[in-house]
Amino acid sequence: MAGLVAPKISPLRLGDLEDGNSDELMPGDTEDRRRFAGPTVKGRDLSGITFSECELAGWEVRDAVFTESAFLETRITALFATGFRASRSTFRQVEVDDARIGAVELMDSKLRSVVFTDVRLGFVNLRGAGLTDVIFRGCMLDGIDAGDATLNRVSFEDCTAGEIDVTRAKLQHVDLRGLQVERIRGLEGIAGATMSHLQAVGLAEVFAAHLGITITD
């Protein structure tokens, strides 16, 4: 479609990685070119930690905190988390595959060149976050709070969501055609998104109510 710019994703290439010990991870650490496989991270504060060119595989996360952390050129696979608390964090050139996460807290975080594939997410809090070049593929999301967020070149492919809140959001080149969504809140923030004709028809009553239009037979 003319005018719609797709996300620009840089390929992630990780070479040979050194095995890391997750028990030794501490807040504020910087981990480079390591693979952390299969740990259970429960009740730990890992705020400010940086993973650079790492792979996090098969993690089970319960009541852990990753506030103000950085995930750079990193692959996250088979993550299971009751909640993922990473507000004010940075995600740059990250792949998240086959994850199951209850609640995701990414308030005021920055995501650039990030791909989520086959991820099941509960409530995703992106309030105040900045997303640039982000793709959701084959994802199921219960709800997305993108209030006050800035989204640029973000697309959804074969995804479903119960609700999306775009109150006071700023959208540019956001492709919603691959997102089956039940409810949209803050309709004034949907400007800058691209939807299919079928989606627009399905949400006609929502748009009419927002504009104060009464629809009758």
CSV table of N, CA and C in Angstrom, one decimal, residues 4-167:
chain,number,residue,atom,x,y,z
A,4,LEU,N,2.7,3.3,3.1
A,4,LEU,CA,3.0,2.5,4.3
A,4,LEU,C,4.4,1.9,4.2
A,5,VAL,N,5.2,2.2,5.2
A,5,VAL,CA,6.6,1.7,5.2
A,5,VAL,C,6.7,0.6,6.2
A,6,ALA,N,7.3,-0.5,5.7
A,6,ALA,CA,7.4,-1.7,6.5
A,6,ALA,C,8.5,-1.6,7.5
A,7,PRO,N,8.5,-2.4,8.6
A,7,PRO,CA,9.6,-2.3,9.6
A,7,PRO,C,10.9,-2.8,8.9
A,8,LYS,N,12.0,-2.1,9.4
A,8,LYS,CA,13.3,-2.4,8.9
A,8,LYS,C,14.0,-3.3,9.9
A,9,ILE,N,14.2,-4.5,9.7
A,9,ILE,CA,14.7,-5.5,10.6
A,9,ILE,C,16.1,-5.9,10.2
A,10,SER,N,17.1,-5.7,11.1
A,10,SER,CA,18.4,-6.2,10.8
A,10,SER,C,18.6,-7.6,11.2
A,11,PRO,N,19.1,-8.5,10.4
A,11,PRO,CA,19.3,-9.9,10.7
A,11,PRO,C,20.2,-10.1,11.9
A,12,LEU,N,19.8,-11.0,12.8
A,12,LEU,CA,20.6,-11.3,14.0
A,12,LEU,C,21.4,-12.5,13.7
A,13,ARG,N,22.7,-12.3,13.9
A,13,ARG,CA,23.7,-13.4,13.6
A,13,ARG,C,24.5,-13.6,14.9
A,14,LEU,N,24.3,-14.7,15.5
A,14,LEU,CA,25.1,-15.0,16.7
A,14,LEU,C,26.0,-16.2,16.4
A,15,GLY,N,27.3,-16.0,16.6
A,15,GLY,CA,28.3,-17.1,16.3
A,15,GLY,C,28.4,-18.0,17.5
A,16,ASP,N,29.5,-18.5,17.8
A,16,ASP,CA,29.8,-19.4,18.9
A,16,ASP,C,29.7,-18.6,20.2
A,17,LEU,N,28.9,-19.1,21.1
A,17,LEU,CA,28.7,-18.4,22.4
A,17,LEU,C,29.3,-19.2,23.6
A,18,GLU,N,29.8,-18.6,24.6
A,18,GLU,CA,30.3,-19.2,25.8
A,18,GLU,C,29.1,-19.5,26.7
A,19,ASP,N,29.1,-20.7,27.3
A,19,ASP,CA,28.0,-21.0,28.3
A,19,ASP,C,28.2,-20.1,29.5
A,20,GLY,N,27.0,-19.5,29.9
A,20,GLY,CA,27.0,-18.7,31.1
A,20,GLY,C,26.3,-19.4,32.3
A,21,ASN,N,26.6,-18.9,33.5
A,21,ASN,CA,25.9,-19.4,34.7
A,21,ASN,C,24.9,-18.4,35.2
A,22,SER,N,23.7,-18.7,35.1
A,22,SER,CA,22.6,-17.7,35.5
A,22,SER,C,22.6,-17.4,37.0
A,23,ASP,N,23.1,-18.4,37.8
A,23,ASP,CA,23.2,-18.2,39.2
A,23,ASP,C,24.1,-17.0,39.6
A,24,GLU,N,25.1,-16.7,38.7
A,24,GLU,CA,26.0,-15.7,38.9
A,24,GLU,C,25.6,-14.3,38.5
A,25,LEU,N,24.5,-14.2,37.8
A,25,LEU,CA,24.0,-12.9,37.3
A,25,LEU,C,23.7,-12.0,38.5
A,26,MET,N,24.1,-10.7,38.3
A,26,MET,CA,23.8,-9.7,39.4
A,26,MET,C,23.3,-8.4,38.7
A,27,PRO,N,22.6,-7.6,39.5
A,27,PRO,CA,22.1,-6.4,39.0
A,27,PRO,C,23.2,-5.5,38.4
A,28,GLY,N,23.0,-4.9,37.3
A,28,GLY,CA,24.0,-4.0,36.7
A,28,GLY,C,25.1,-4.7,36.0
A,29,ASP,N,25.1,-6.1,35.9
A,29,ASP,CA,26.2,-6.8,35.2
A,29,ASP,C,26.1,-6.5,33.7
A,30,THR,N,27.2,-6.8,33.0
A,30,THR,CA,27.2,-6.8,31.5
A,30,THR,C,27.7,-8.1,31.0
A,31,GLU,N,26.8,-8.8,30.3
A,31,GLU,CA,27.1,-10.1,29.8
A,31,GLU,C,27.3,-10.1,28.3
A,32,ASP,N,28.4,-10.5,27.8
A,32,ASP,CA,28.7,-10.4,26.3
A,32,ASP,C,28.9,-11.8,25.8
A,33,ARG,N,28.3,-12.1,24.6
A,33,ARG,CA,28.5,-13.3,23.9
A,33,ARG,C,28.4,-14.6,24.8
A,34,ARG,N,27.3,-14.7,25.5
A,34,ARG,CA,27.1,-15.9,26.3
A,34,ARG,C,25.7,-16.5,26.1
A,35,ARG,N,25.6,-17.8,26.3
A,35,ARG,CA,24.3,-18.5,26.2
A,35,ARG,C,23.9,-19.0,27.6
A,36,PHE,N,22.8,-18.6,28.0
A,36,PHE,CA,22.2,-19.0,29.3
A,36,PHE,C,21.0,-19.9,29.0
A,37,ALA,N,21.1,-21.1,29.4
A,37,ALA,CA,20.1,-22.1,29.0
A,37,ALA,C,19.4,-22.7,30.2
A,38,GLY,N,18.1,-22.7,30.2
A,38,GLY,CA,17.3,-23.5,31.1
A,38,GLY,C,17.2,-23.1,32.5
A,39,PRO,N,17.5,-21.9,32.9
A,39,PRO,CA,17.5,-21.6,34.4
A,39,PRO,C,16.0,-21.2,34.8
A,40,THR,N,15.8,-21.4,36.1
A,40,THR,CA,14.6,-20.8,36.8
A,40,THR,C,15.1,-19.6,37.6
A,41,VAL,N,14.5,-18.5,37.2
A,41,VAL,CA,14.9,-17.2,37.8
A,41,VAL,C,13.7,-16.7,38.6
A,42,LYS,N,13.8,-16.9,40.0
A,42,LYS,CA,12.6,-16.7,40.8
A,42,LYS,C,13.0,-15.6,41.9
A,43,GLY,N,12.2,-14.6,42.0
A,43,GLY,CA,12.3,-13.6,43.0
A,43,GLY,C,13.6,-12.9,43.0
A,44,ARG,N,14.2,-12.7,41.9
A,44,ARG,CA,15.5,-12.0,41.8
A,44,ARG,C,15.4,-10.6,41.2
A,45,ASP,N,16.2,-9.7,41.7
A,45,ASP,CA,16.3,-8.4,41.1
A,45,ASP,C,17.6,-8.3,40.2
A,46,LEU,N,17.3,-8.2,38.9
A,46,LEU,CA,18.4,-8.1,37.9
A,46,LEU,C,18.3,-6.8,37.2
A,47,SER,N,17.9,-5.8,37.9
A,47,SER,CA,17.8,-4.5,37.3
A,47,SER,C,19.1,-4.0,36.8
A,48,GLY,N,19.0,-3.3,35.7
A,48,GLY,CA,20.2,-2.7,35.1
A,48,GLY,C,21.2,-3.7,34.4
A,49,ILE,N,20.8,-4.9,34.3
A,49,ILE,CA,21.7,-5.9,33.6
A,49,ILE,C,21.7,-5.7,32.1
A,50,THR,N,22.8,-6.0,31.5
A,50,THR,CA,22.9,-5.9,30.0
A,50,THR,C,23.3,-7.2,29.4
A,51,PHE,N,22.5,-7.7,28.5
A,51,PHE,CA,22.8,-8.8,27.7
A,51,PHE,C,23.2,-8.4,26.3
A,52,SER,N,24.4,-8.6,25.8
A,52,SER,CA,24.8,-8.1,24.5
A,52,SER,C,25.3,-9.4,23.7
A,53,GLU,N,24.7,-9.6,22.5
A,53,GLU,CA,25.0,-10.7,21.7
A,53,GLU,C,24.9,-12.0,22.5
A,54,CYS,N,23.8,-12.2,23.2
A,54,CYS,CA,23.6,-13.4,24.0
A,54,CYS,C,22.4,-14.2,23.5
A,55,GLU,N,22.2,-15.4,24.0
A,55,GLU,CA,21.1,-16.2,23.8
A,55,GLU,C,20.5,-16.6,25.2
A,56,LEU,N,19.2,-16.3,25.4
A,56,LEU,CA,18.6,-16.8,26.6
A,56,LEU,C,17.6,-17.8,26.2
A,57,ALA,N,17.8,-19.1,26.6
A,57,ALA,CA,17.0,-20.2,26.1
A,57,ALA,C,16.3,-20.9,27.2
A,58,GLY,N,15.0,-21.2,27.1
A,58,GLY,CA,14.3,-22.0,28.1
A,58,GLY,C,14.3,-21.5,29.5
A,59,TRP,N,14.2,-20.1,29.6
A,59,TRP,CA,14.1,-19.6,30.9
A,59,TRP,C,12.7,-19.7,31.5
A,60,GLU,N,12.7,-19.9,32.8
A,60,GLU,CA,11.4,-19.8,33.6
A,60,GLU,C,11.6,-18.7,34.6
A,61,VAL,N,10.8,-17.6,34.4
A,61,VAL,CA,10.9,-16.4,35.2
A,61,VAL,C,9.7,-16.2,36.1
A,62,ARG,N,9.9,-16.1,37.4
A,62,ARG,CA,8.8,-15.9,38.3
A,62,ARG,C,9.3,-14.8,39.3
A,63,ASP,N,8.5,-13.7,39.3
A,63,ASP,CA,8.7,-12.6,40.3
A,63,ASP,C,10.1,-12.0,40.2
A,64,ALA,N,10.7,-12.0,39.0
A,64,ALA,CA,12.0,-11.4,38.8
A,64,ALA,C,11.8,-10.0,38.2
A,65,VAL,N,12.8,-9.1,38.4
A,65,VAL,CA,12.8,-7.7,38.0
A,65,VAL,C,14.0,-7.5,37.0
A,66,PHE,N,13.7,-6.9,35.9
A,66,PHE,CA,14.7,-6.5,34.9
A,66,PHE,C,14.6,-5.0,34.5
A,67,THR,N,14.1,-4.2,35.5
A,67,THR,CA,14.0,-2.8,35.2
A,67,THR,C,15.3,-2.1,34.8
A,68,GLU,N,15.2,-1.2,33.8
A,68,GLU,CA,16.3,-0.5,33.3
A,68,GLU,C,17.4,-1.4,32.8
A,69,SER,N,17.0,-2.5,32.2
A,69,SER,CA,18.0,-3.4,31.6
A,69,SER,C,18.2,-3.2,30.1
A,70,ALA,N,19.1,-3.9,29.5
A,70,ALA,CA,19.3,-3.7,28.1
A,70,ALA,C,19.5,-5.1,27.5
A,71,PHE,N,18.8,-5.4,26.4
A,71,PHE,CA,18.9,-6.6,25.6
A,71,PHE,C,19.3,-6.2,24.2
A,72,LEU,N,20.6,-6.5,23.9
A,72,LEU,CA,21.1,-5.9,22.6
A,72,LEU,C,21.6,-7.1,21.8
A,73,GLU,N,21.1,-7.2,20.5
A,73,GLU,CA,21.5,-8.2,19.6
A,73,GLU,C,21.5,-9.6,20.3
A,74,THR,N,20.3,-9.8,20.8
A,74,THR,CA,20.1,-11.0,21.7
A,74,THR,C,18.9,-11.8,21.3
A,75,ARG,N,18.9,-13.1,21.4
A,75,ARG,CA,17.8,-14.0,21.0
A,75,ARG,C,17.3,-14.6,22.3
A,76,ILE,N,15.9,-14.5,22.5
A,76,ILE,CA,15.2,-15.1,23.6
A,76,ILE,C,14.3,-16.2,23.1
A,77,THR,N,14.5,-17.4,23.5
A,77,THR,CA,13.6,-18.5,23.0
A,77,THR,C,13.0,-19.3,24.2
A,78,ALA,N,11.8,-19.8,23.9
A,78,ALA,CA,11.1,-20.7,24.9
A,78,ALA,C,11.1,-20.2,26.3
A,79,LEU,N,10.8,-18.9,26.4
A,79,LEU,CA,10.7,-18.2,27.7
A,79,LEU,C,9.3,-18.5,28.3
A,80,PHE,N,9.3,-18.9,29.5
A,80,PHE,CA,8.0,-19.0,30.3
A,80,PHE,C,8.1,-18.1,31.5
A,81,ALA,N,7.2,-17.1,31.6
A,81,ALA,CA,7.2,-16.2,32.7
A,81,ALA,C,5.8,-15.8,33.1
A,82,THR,N,5.6,-15.9,34.4
A,82,THR,CA,4.3,-15.4,35.0
A,82,THR,C,4.2,-13.9,34.8
A,83,GLY,N,5.3,-13.2,34.8
A,83,GLY,CA,5.3,-11.8,34.5
A,83,GLY,C,6.7,-11.4,34.1
A,84,PHE,N,6.9,-10.4,33.3
A,84,PHE,CA,8.2,-9.9,32.9
A,84,PHE,C,8.2,-8.4,33.1
A,85,ARG,N,8.9,-8.0,34.2
A,85,ARG,CA,9.0,-6.6,34.6
A,85,ARG,C,10.3,-6.0,34.1
A,86,ALA,N,10.1,-5.2,33.0
A,86,ALA,CA,11.3,-4.6,32.4
A,86,ALA,C,11.0,-3.2,32.0
A,87,SER,N,10.4,-2.4,32.8
A,87,SER,CA,10.1,-1.0,32.5
A,87,SER,C,11.4,-0.2,32.4
A,88,ARG,N,11.4,0.8,31.5
A,88,ARG,CA,12.5,1.7,31.2
A,88,ARG,C,13.8,0.9,30.7
A,89,SER,N,13.5,-0.2,30.0
A,89,SER,CA,14.6,-1.0,29.4
A,89,SER,C,14.8,-0.7,27.9
A,90,THR,N,15.8,-1.3,27.4
A,90,THR,CA,16.2,-1.1,26.0
A,90,THR,C,16.3,-2.5,25.3
A,91,PHE,N,15.5,-2.6,24.2
A,91,PHE,CA,15.6,-3.8,23.4
A,91,PHE,C,16.0,-3.4,22.0
A,92,ARG,N,17.2,-3.8,21.5
A,92,ARG,CA,17.7,-3.4,20.2
A,92,ARG,C,18.2,-4.7,19.5
A,93,GLN,N,17.6,-4.9,18.3
A,93,GLN,CA,17.9,-6.1,17.5
A,93,GLN,C,17.8,-7.4,18.3
A,94,VAL,N,16.5,-7.6,18.7
A,94,VAL,CA,16.2,-8.8,19.6
A,94,VAL,C,15.2,-9.6,18.9
A,95,GLU,N,15.3,-11.0,19.0
A,95,GLU,CA,14.3,-11.9,18.5
A,95,GLU,C,13.8,-12.6,19.7
A,96,VAL,N,12.4,-12.7,19.8
A,96,VAL,CA,11.8,-13.4,20.9
A,96,VAL,C,10.9,-14.5,20.2
A,97,ASP,N,11.2,-15.7,20.5
A,97,ASP,CA,10.5,-16.8,19.8
A,97,ASP,C,9.9,-17.8,20.8
A,98,ASP,N,8.7,-18.2,20.5
A,98,ASP,CA,8.0,-19.3,21.3
A,98,ASP,C,8.0,-19.0,22.8
A,99,ALA,N,7.5,-17.9,23.2
A,99,ALA,CA,7.5,-17.5,24.6
A,99,ALA,C,6.0,-17.5,25.1
A,100,ARG,N,5.9,-17.7,26.4
A,100,ARG,CA,4.6,-17.7,27.1
A,100,ARG,C,4.8,-16.8,28.3
A,101,ILE,N,4.2,-15.6,28.2
A,101,ILE,CA,4.4,-14.6,29.3
A,101,ILE,C,3.0,-14.1,29.8
A,102,GLY,N,2.9,-14.1,31.1
A,102,GLY,CA,1.6,-13.6,31.7
A,102,GLY,C,1.4,-12.1,31.5
A,103,ALA,N,2.1,-11.3,32.2
A,103,ALA,CA,2.0,-9.9,32.1
A,103,ALA,C,3.4,-9.3,31.8
A,104,VAL,N,3.4,-8.4,30.8
A,104,VAL,CA,4.7,-7.8,30.4
A,104,VAL,C,4.7,-6.3,30.7
A,105,GLU,N,5.6,-5.9,31.5
A,105,GLU,CA,5.7,-4.5,31.9
A,105,GLU,C,6.9,-3.8,31.1
A,106,LEU,N,6.6,-3.1,30.1
A,106,LEU,CA,7.6,-2.4,29.3
A,106,LEU,C,7.4,-0.9,29.3
A,107,MET,N,6.8,-0.3,30.3
A,107,MET,CA,6.5,1.1,30.4
A,107,MET,C,7.8,1.9,30.1
A,108,ASP,N,7.7,2.9,29.3
A,108,ASP,CA,8.8,3.8,29.0
A,108,ASP,C,10.1,3.1,28.5
A,109,SER,N,9.9,1.9,27.9
A,109,SER,CA,11.0,1.2,27.3
A,109,SER,C,11.2,1.6,25.9
A,110,LYS,N,12.3,1.3,25.3
A,110,LYS,CA,12.6,1.5,23.9
A,110,LYS,C,12.9,0.2,23.2
A,111,LEU,N,12.1,0.0,22.1
A,111,LEU,CA,12.3,-1.2,21.3
A,111,LEU,C,12.6,-0.9,19.9
A,112,ARG,N,13.7,-1.4,19.4
A,112,ARG,CA,14.1,-1.1,18.0
A,112,ARG,C,14.6,-2.4,17.4
A,113,SER,N,14.1,-2.7,16.2
A,113,SER,CA,14.4,-3.9,15.4
A,113,SER,C,14.2,-5.1,16.3
A,114,VAL,N,12.9,-5.3,16.7
A,114,VAL,CA,12.6,-6.4,17.5
A,114,VAL,C,11.5,-7.2,16.8
A,115,VAL,N,11.6,-8.6,16.9
A,115,VAL,CA,10.7,-9.5,16.3
A,115,VAL,C,10.1,-10.4,17.3
A,116,PHE,N,8.8,-10.5,17.5
A,116,PHE,CA,8.2,-11.4,18.3
A,116,PHE,C,7.5,-12.5,17.5
A,117,THR,N,7.9,-13.8,17.6
A,117,THR,CA,7.3,-14.8,16.8
A,117,THR,C,6.7,-15.9,17.6
A,118,ASP,N,5.4,-16.3,17.4
A,118,ASP,CA,4.7,-17.3,18.1
A,118,ASP,C,4.8,-17.1,19.6
A,119,VAL,N,4.5,-15.9,20.0
A,119,VAL,CA,4.5,-15.6,21.4
A,119,VAL,C,3.1,-15.4,22.0
A,120,ARG,N,2.8,-16.0,23.1
A,120,ARG,CA,1.5,-15.9,23.8
A,120,ARG,C,1.7,-14.9,25.0
A,121,LEU,N,1.1,-13.8,24.9
A,121,LEU,CA,1.2,-12.7,25.9
A,121,LEU,C,-0.1,-12.4,26.6
A,122,GLY,N,0.0,-12.2,27.9
A,122,GLY,CA,-1.2,-11.7,28.6
A,122,GLY,C,-1.4,-10.3,28.3
A,123,PHE,N,-1.3,-9.5,29.4
A,123,PHE,CA,-1.5,-8.0,29.3
A,123,PHE,C,-0.1,-7.4,29.0
A,124,VAL,N,0.0,-6.6,28.0
A,124,VAL,CA,1.3,-6.0,27.6
A,124,VAL,C,1.2,-4.5,27.9
A,125,ASN,N,2.0,-4.0,28.8
A,125,ASN,CA,2.0,-2.6,29.2
A,125,ASN,C,3.1,-1.9,28.4
A,126,LEU,N,2.7,-1.1,27.4
A,126,LEU,CA,3.7,-0.3,26.6
A,126,LEU,C,3.5,1.1,26.8
A,127,ARG,N,2.9,1.5,27.9
A,127,ARG,CA,2.5,2.9,28.1
A,127,ARG,C,3.8,3.8,28.2
A,128,GLY,N,3.8,4.8,27.3
A,128,GLY,CA,5.0,5.7,27.2
A,128,GLY,C,6.2,5.1,26.5
A,129,ALA,N,6.1,3.9,26.0
A,129,ALA,CA,7.2,3.3,25.3
A,129,ALA,C,7.4,3.8,23.9
A,130,GLY,N,8.6,3.5,23.3
A,130,GLY,CA,8.9,3.9,22.0
A,130,GLY,C,9.2,2.7,21.2
A,131,LEU,N,8.4,2.3,20.1
A,131,LEU,CA,8.7,1.2,19.3
A,131,LEU,C,9.0,1.6,17.9
A,132,THR,N,10.1,1.1,17.4
A,132,THR,CA,10.5,1.4,16.0
A,132,THR,C,11.0,0.2,15.4
A,133,ASP,N,10.4,-0.2,14.2
A,133,ASP,CA,10.8,-1.4,13.5
A,133,ASP,C,10.6,-2.6,14.3
A,134,VAL,N,9.3,-2.8,14.6
A,134,VAL,CA,8.9,-4.0,15.5
A,134,VAL,C,7.9,-4.8,14.7
A,135,ILE,N,8.0,-6.1,14.8
A,135,ILE,CA,7.1,-7.0,14.1
A,135,ILE,C,6.6,-8.0,15.2
A,136,PHE,N,5.2,-8.3,15.1
A,136,PHE,CA,4.6,-9.3,15.9
A,136,PHE,C,4.1,-10.3,14.9
A,137,ARG,N,4.6,-11.6,15.0
A,137,ARG,CA,4.2,-12.6,14.0
A,137,ARG,C,3.5,-13.8,14.8
A,138,GLY,N,2.3,-14.2,14.4
A,138,GLY,CA,1.7,-15.3,15.0
A,138,GLY,C,1.5,-15.2,16.5
A,139,CYS,N,1.3,-14.0,17.0
A,139,CYS,CA,1.2,-13.8,18.4
A,139,CYS,C,-0.3,-13.7,18.9
A,140,MET,N,-0.5,-14.1,20.1
A,140,MET,CA,-1.8,-14.0,20.8
A,140,MET,C,-1.6,-13.1,22.0
A,141,LEU,N,-2.4,-12.0,22.0
A,141,LEU,CA,-2.2,-11.0,23.1
A,141,LEU,C,-3.6,-10.8,23.7
A,142,ASP,N,-3.7,-10.9,25.0
A,142,ASP,CA,-4.9,-10.6,25.7
A,142,ASP,C,-5.3,-9.1,25.6
A,143,GLY,N,-4.3,-8.2,25.9
A,143,GLY,CA,-4.5,-6.8,25.8
A,143,GLY,C,-3.2,-6.1,25.7
A,144,ILE,N,-3.3,-4.9,25.0
A,144,ILE,CA,-2.1,-4.0,24.8
A,144,ILE,C,-2.5,-2.6,25.2
A,145,ASP,N,-1.7,-2.1,26.2
A,145,ASP,CA,-1.8,-0.7,26.6
A,145,ASP,C,-0.7,0.1,25.9
A,146,ALA,N,-1.0,0.8,24.8
A,146,ALA,CA,0.0,1.6,24.2
A,146,ALA,C,-0.3,3.1,24.4
A,147,GLY,N,-1.0,3.4,25.5
A,147,GLY,CA,-1.3,4.8,25.8
A,147,GLY,C,0.0,5.6,25.9
A,148,ASP,N,0.0,6.8,25.3
A,148,ASP,CA,1.1,7.7,25.3
A,148,ASP,C,2.4,7.1,24.7
A,149,ALA,N,2.3,6.0,24.0
A,149,ALA,CA,3.4,5.4,23.3
A,149,ALA,C,3.6,6.0,21.9
A,150,THR,N,4.8,5.8,21.4
A,150,THR,CA,5.1,6.2,20.0
A,150,THR,C,5.5,5.0,19.2
A,151,LEU,N,4.7,4.7,18.2
A,151,LEU,CA,5.0,3.5,17.4
A,151,LEU,C,5.3,4.0,15.9
A,152,ASN,N,6.4,3.5,15.4
A,152,ASN,CA,6.8,3.8,14.1
A,152,ASN,C,7.3,2.6,13.4
A,153,ARG,N,6.7,2.3,12.2
A,153,ARG,CA,7.0,1.1,11.5
A,153,ARG,C,6.9,-0.2,12.3
A,154,VAL,N,5.6,-0.4,12.8
A,154,VAL,CA,5.3,-1.5,13.6
A,154,VAL,C,4.2,-2.3,12.8
A,155,SER,N,4.3,-3.6,12.7
A,155,SER,CA,3.4,-4.4,12.0
A,155,SER,C,3.0,-5.7,12.8
A,156,PHE,N,1.7,-6.1,12.5
A,156,PHE,CA,1.2,-7.4,13.1
A,156,PHE,C,0.9,-8.3,12.0
A,157,GLU,N,1.3,-9.6,12.1
A,157,GLU,CA,1.1,-10.6,11.1
A,157,GLU,C,0.4,-11.8,11.7
A,158,ASP,N,-0.8,-12.1,11.3
A,158,ASP,CA,-1.5,-13.2,11.9
A,158,ASP,C,-1.6,-13.2,13.4
A,159,CYS,N,-2.0,-12.1,14.0
A,159,CYS,CA,-2.0,-12.0,15.4
A,159,CYS,C,-3.5,-11.7,15.9
A,160,THR,N,-3.7,-12.0,17.1
A,160,THR,CA,-5.0,-11.7,17.7
A,160,THR,C,-4.8,-10.9,19.0
A,161,ALA,N,-5.7,-10.0,19.4
A,161,ALA,CA,-5.7,-9.3,20.6
A,161,ALA,C,-7.1,-9.0,21.1
A,162,GLY,N,-7.3,-9.1,22.4
A,162,GLY,CA,-8.6,-8.8,22.9
A,162,GLY,C,-8.9,-7.4,22.9
A,163,GLU,N,-7.9,-6.6,23.3
A,163,GLU,CA,-8.1,-5.1,23.3
A,163,GLU,C,-6.8,-4.4,23.1
A,164,ILE,N,-6.9,-3.2,22.5
A,164,ILE,CA,-5.7,-2.4,22.3
A,164,ILE,C,-6.1,-1.0,22.7
A,165,ASP,N,-5.3,-0.3,23.6
A,165,ASP,CA,-5.5,1.0,24.0
A,165,ASP,C,-4.5,1.9,23.4
A,166,VAL,N,-4.9,2.9,22.6
A,166,VAL,CA,-4.0,3.8,21.9
A,166,VAL,C,-4.3,5.3,22.4
A,167,THR,N,-4.7,5.4,23.6
A,167,THR,CA,-5.0,6.7,24.1
A,167,THR,C,-3.8,7.6,24.0
